Structures are given as C-alpha cells and as structure tokens.
GROMACS .gro file of C-alpha atoms in nm:
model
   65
    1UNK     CA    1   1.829 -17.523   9.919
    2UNK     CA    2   1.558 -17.767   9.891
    3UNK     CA    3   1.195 -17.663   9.902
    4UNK     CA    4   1.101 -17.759  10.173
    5UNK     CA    5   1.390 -17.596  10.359
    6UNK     CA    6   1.289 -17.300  10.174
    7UNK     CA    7   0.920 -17.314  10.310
    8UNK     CA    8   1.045 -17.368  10.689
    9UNK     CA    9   1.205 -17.066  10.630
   10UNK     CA   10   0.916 -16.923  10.498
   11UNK     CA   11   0.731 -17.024  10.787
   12UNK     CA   12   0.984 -16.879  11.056
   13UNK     CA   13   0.977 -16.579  10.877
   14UNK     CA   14   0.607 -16.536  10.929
   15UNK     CA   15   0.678 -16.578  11.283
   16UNK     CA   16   0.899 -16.346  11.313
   17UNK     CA   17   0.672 -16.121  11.106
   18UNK     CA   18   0.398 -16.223  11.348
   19UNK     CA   19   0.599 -16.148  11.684
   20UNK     CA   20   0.736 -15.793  11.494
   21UNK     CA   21   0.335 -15.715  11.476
   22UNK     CA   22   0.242 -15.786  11.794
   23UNK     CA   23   0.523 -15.557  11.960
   24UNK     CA   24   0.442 -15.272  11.708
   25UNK     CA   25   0.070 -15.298  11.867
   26UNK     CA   26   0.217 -15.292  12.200
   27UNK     CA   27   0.393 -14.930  12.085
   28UNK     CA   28   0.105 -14.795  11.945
   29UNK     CA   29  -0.082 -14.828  12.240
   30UNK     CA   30   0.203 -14.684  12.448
   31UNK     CA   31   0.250 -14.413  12.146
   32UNK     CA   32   0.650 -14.510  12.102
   33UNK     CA   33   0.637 -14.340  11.777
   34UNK     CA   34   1.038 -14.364  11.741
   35UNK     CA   35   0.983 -14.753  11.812
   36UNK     CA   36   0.680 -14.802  11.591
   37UNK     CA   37   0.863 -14.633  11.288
   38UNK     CA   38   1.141 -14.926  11.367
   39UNK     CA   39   0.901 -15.182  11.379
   40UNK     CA   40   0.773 -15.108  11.066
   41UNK     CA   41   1.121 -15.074  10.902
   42UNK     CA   42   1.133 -15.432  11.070
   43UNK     CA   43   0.819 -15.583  10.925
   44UNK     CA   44   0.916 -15.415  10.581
   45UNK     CA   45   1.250 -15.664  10.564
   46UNK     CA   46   1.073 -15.945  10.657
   47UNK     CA   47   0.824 -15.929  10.433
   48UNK     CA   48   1.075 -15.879  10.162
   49UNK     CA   49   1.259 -16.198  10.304
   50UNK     CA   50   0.907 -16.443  10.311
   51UNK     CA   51   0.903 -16.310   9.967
   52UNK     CA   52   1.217 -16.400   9.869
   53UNK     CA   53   1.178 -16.745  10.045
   54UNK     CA   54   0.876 -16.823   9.832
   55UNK     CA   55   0.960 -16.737   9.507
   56UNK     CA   56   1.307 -16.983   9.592
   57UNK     CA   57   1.083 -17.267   9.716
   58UNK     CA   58   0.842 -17.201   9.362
   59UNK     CA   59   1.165 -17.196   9.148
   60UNK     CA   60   1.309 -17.484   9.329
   61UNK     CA   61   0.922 -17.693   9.320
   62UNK     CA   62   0.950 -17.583   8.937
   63UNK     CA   63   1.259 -17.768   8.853
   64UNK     CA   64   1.185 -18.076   9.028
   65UNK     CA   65   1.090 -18.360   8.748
   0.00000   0.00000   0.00000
C-alpha cells in the first residue's frame, strides 16, 4: 500500500477515533458504565490501528528512493 493510502487511512482512523470519543462523552454524562467500558475497548483498537497505519506509511516513505 502506498503512503499515502496508508495516511488516508490514518486519517479515517482518527475519525473514527474522534466520533468513538465523542459518544463515550455522551455515556459518561448519561453514566452508561457498561457502554463506556465498550467505548473504551473501542478507542483502544483504533488507536492500535492509527498506529499500525503510521508506522506502514514511515516504512513505506523509508523505502522510497
């Protein structure tokens, strides 16, 4: 994967990461503990997957000439 396909990835990732935040707000506030604790199991994946998406795009900016 090129790149910069790797980066848009990146990118909808954070989205996702972003929307996954806003909704565990909205439990807290409603104190959904059973929801927040998936939420966070949520945002833990993602972040693992924007991390995974960068270090491909730096490998892949690495080997270009």
């Amino acid at each position: 994967m090129p790149a910069d396909e790797s980066l848009q990835r990146a990118e909808d990732l954070l989205d996702r990461l972003d929307s996954a935040r806003a909704e565990l707000d909205r439990l807290a506030e409603s104190e959904d503990t059973e929801g927040a604790i998936a939420v966070l199991q949520q945002l833990a994946d993602l972040a693992r997957e924007v991390e995974a998406e960068l270090q491909r795009a730096r490998r892949e900016a690495d080997a270009r000439p």
